[in-house]
Amino acid sequence: MGLEEKLPSGVLLTSVEKLAGWARARSVWPATFGLACCAIELFQTGGPKHDLARFGMERASNTPRQADLMIVAGRLSQKMAPVTRQIYDQMSDPKWVISMGVCASSGGMFNNYAIVQGVDHIIPVDIYLPGCPPRPEMLIDAILKLHDKIMNMKLGKDRERQITELEEARLNLRPLHLISPDGSEL
């Protein structure tokens, strides 16, 4: 016999961690960082057709100190890389990053010395959004996936332990087994 059976109907039971996760996921303030053509799709997402205000993100921050989500949209040049890192460092903790578009994620078709081959070489990325350019619906889907990630994130010492466990699990993943033409494993 649990506590929920003794309470009157209509009473919600949850943990502080889940309540804090729900509140944090619904109060993400983005710092838009439009660098190229993907920025047009990013701005379209805030328009009346797609309306980011439905997700508690109607306030796009003009200062990194008031933002906790950076959406990097477009190709990142070597010249903008230190600025990107500086803006990321000025954001409040906890902070998240969405890499929007193939150019931001992997350099895209620009395989040269002037373009950084992925934003993750400069700052840690939480969600990669593919496409050239990705549609606003895809950005909304990425934001919803980020909301799930934020809601399920632990707090305090449990968060540090969760991060350590995830890093160890990723490090212990075995690479793909490749078979040579003679049948031996590479």
XYZ file of C-alpha atoms in Angstrom:
186
model
C 0.000 0.000 0.000
C 1.621 3.211 -1.210
C 1.239 6.841 -0.289
C -0.576 7.609 -3.561
C -3.473 5.352 -2.520
C -4.070 7.299 0.711
C -4.138 10.739 -0.937
C -7.289 12.166 -2.498
C -7.524 12.034 -6.274
C -6.092 14.987 -8.139
C -2.927 15.214 -6.039
C 0.270 14.964 -8.050
C 3.314 13.185 -6.702
C 6.749 13.737 -8.177
C 10.336 14.165 -7.139
C 12.070 17.501 -6.781
C 14.488 16.400 -9.481
C 11.685 15.776 -11.995
C 9.970 19.053 -11.109
C 13.222 20.995 -11.485
C 13.920 19.238 -14.798
C 10.445 20.104 -16.077
C 10.881 23.755 -15.068
C 14.372 24.010 -16.603
C 13.236 22.427 -19.869
C 10.387 24.936 -20.188
C 12.549 27.978 -19.533
C 15.378 27.657 -22.051
C 16.486 31.011 -23.432
C 18.329 30.718 -26.731
C 21.232 32.817 -27.940
C 20.852 32.766 -31.687
C 24.157 32.548 -33.466
C 23.285 32.730 -37.158
C 26.394 32.507 -39.308
C 25.083 31.639 -42.787
C 22.037 30.456 -44.719
C 20.789 28.230 -41.869
C 20.101 31.411 -39.910
C 17.141 32.183 -42.197
C 15.521 28.891 -41.180
C 16.376 29.609 -37.544
C 14.634 32.986 -37.713
C 11.673 31.386 -39.511
C 11.240 29.068 -36.516
C 10.534 32.090 -34.322
C 7.909 33.385 -36.754
C 4.146 33.031 -36.420
C 3.896 29.776 -38.396
C 6.185 27.752 -36.119
C 6.177 29.941 -32.969
C 8.937 29.026 -30.523
C 6.896 30.716 -27.773
C 4.940 27.462 -27.441
C 8.062 25.938 -25.908
C 8.888 28.807 -23.530
C 11.564 30.178 -25.864
C 9.986 33.420 -26.988
C 12.785 35.447 -25.475
C 15.814 35.243 -27.744
C 18.662 36.686 -25.739
C 20.927 39.372 -27.129
C 23.471 38.834 -24.393
C 25.111 35.492 -23.615
C 24.865 36.082 -19.866
C 21.087 35.692 -20.077
C 21.090 32.655 -22.398
C 21.513 28.965 -21.701
C 21.088 27.527 -25.218
C 23.327 28.405 -28.152
C 21.999 27.504 -31.587
C 24.935 27.660 -34.008
C 23.374 27.950 -37.457
C 25.686 27.761 -40.456
C 29.360 27.426 -41.250
C 31.844 28.526 -38.626
C 34.911 30.276 -39.984
C 38.295 30.180 -38.283
C 37.928 33.903 -37.658
C 34.615 33.461 -35.784
C 35.769 30.438 -33.749
C 37.338 32.449 -30.866
C 34.236 34.651 -30.710
C 32.016 31.568 -30.545
C 34.083 30.158 -27.704
C 34.001 33.484 -25.845
C 30.214 33.707 -26.134
C 29.879 30.091 -24.972
C 32.117 30.769 -21.960
C 29.995 33.801 -20.999
C 26.736 31.814 -20.987
C 25.239 30.805 -17.660
C 25.448 27.204 -16.429
C 23.950 24.765 -17.230
C 24.253 25.491 -20.932
C 23.432 23.571 -24.069
C 24.386 23.785 -27.748
C 22.511 22.795 -30.903
C 24.624 22.524 -34.041
C 22.210 23.457 -36.836
C 23.007 22.393 -40.373
C 25.600 20.216 -42.010
C 28.134 23.068 -42.177
C 27.994 23.661 -38.415
C 28.100 19.936 -37.695
C 30.891 18.833 -40.029
C 32.038 21.720 -42.216
C 29.683 20.678 -44.997
C 30.923 21.145 -48.521
C 33.544 23.652 -47.335
C 36.546 21.394 -46.797
C 39.214 24.082 -46.634
C 41.460 25.919 -44.198
C 39.019 28.801 -43.601
C 36.104 26.776 -42.188
C 36.104 24.854 -38.905
C 35.163 21.247 -39.677
C 32.487 21.063 -37.001
C 31.512 23.319 -34.118
C 32.372 20.495 -31.726
C 36.049 21.320 -32.279
C 35.409 24.624 -30.457
C 32.542 23.973 -28.018
C 30.737 20.821 -26.788
C 27.567 20.066 -28.772
C 24.469 18.426 -27.286
C 22.265 18.014 -30.377
C 23.360 17.742 -34.014
C 20.744 18.861 -36.528
C 21.479 17.682 -40.085
C 20.313 19.263 -43.312
C 21.261 21.940 -45.773
C 19.470 23.986 -44.548
C 17.347 22.122 -42.008
C 13.672 23.025 -41.987
C 12.114 24.839 -39.007
C 10.189 21.669 -38.151
C 13.503 19.843 -37.775
C 14.790 22.540 -35.417
C 11.638 22.242 -33.311
C 12.171 18.474 -33.154
C 15.775 19.021 -32.030
C 14.571 21.451 -29.353
C 12.036 18.886 -28.112
C 14.798 16.258 -27.932
C 16.902 18.729 -25.961
C 13.933 19.269 -23.618
C 13.827 15.508 -22.990
C 17.554 15.513 -22.291
C 17.202 18.426 -19.847
C 14.204 16.869 -18.071
C 16.026 13.585 -17.493
C 19.265 15.196 -16.316
C 20.179 14.501 -12.711
C 20.968 17.218 -10.179
C 23.939 17.807 -7.866
C 26.290 14.912 -7.154
C 23.994 12.533 -9.033
C 24.551 14.636 -12.158
C 28.333 14.360 -11.889
C 28.021 10.595 -11.418
C 25.641 10.327 -14.393
C 28.067 12.249 -16.615
C 30.956 10.039 -15.498
C 28.949 6.866 -16.178
C 27.945 8.089 -19.650
C 31.530 9.020 -20.518
C 32.807 5.622 -19.353
C 30.107 3.830 -21.336
C 31.066 5.743 -24.475
C 34.752 5.036 -23.942
C 34.071 1.322 -23.480
C 32.186 1.007 -26.752
C 34.041 -1.272 -29.077
C 34.678 -0.016 -32.585
C 33.095 -1.768 -35.517
C 34.612 -5.090 -36.437
C 36.078 -4.883 -39.896
C 36.789 -8.014 -41.877
C 39.632 -8.045 -44.394
C 39.237 -9.742 -47.801
C 41.159 -12.774 -46.524
C 38.579 -13.256 -43.721
C 40.646 -12.076 -40.762
C 39.459 -9.373 -38.385
C 41.126 -5.979 -38.741
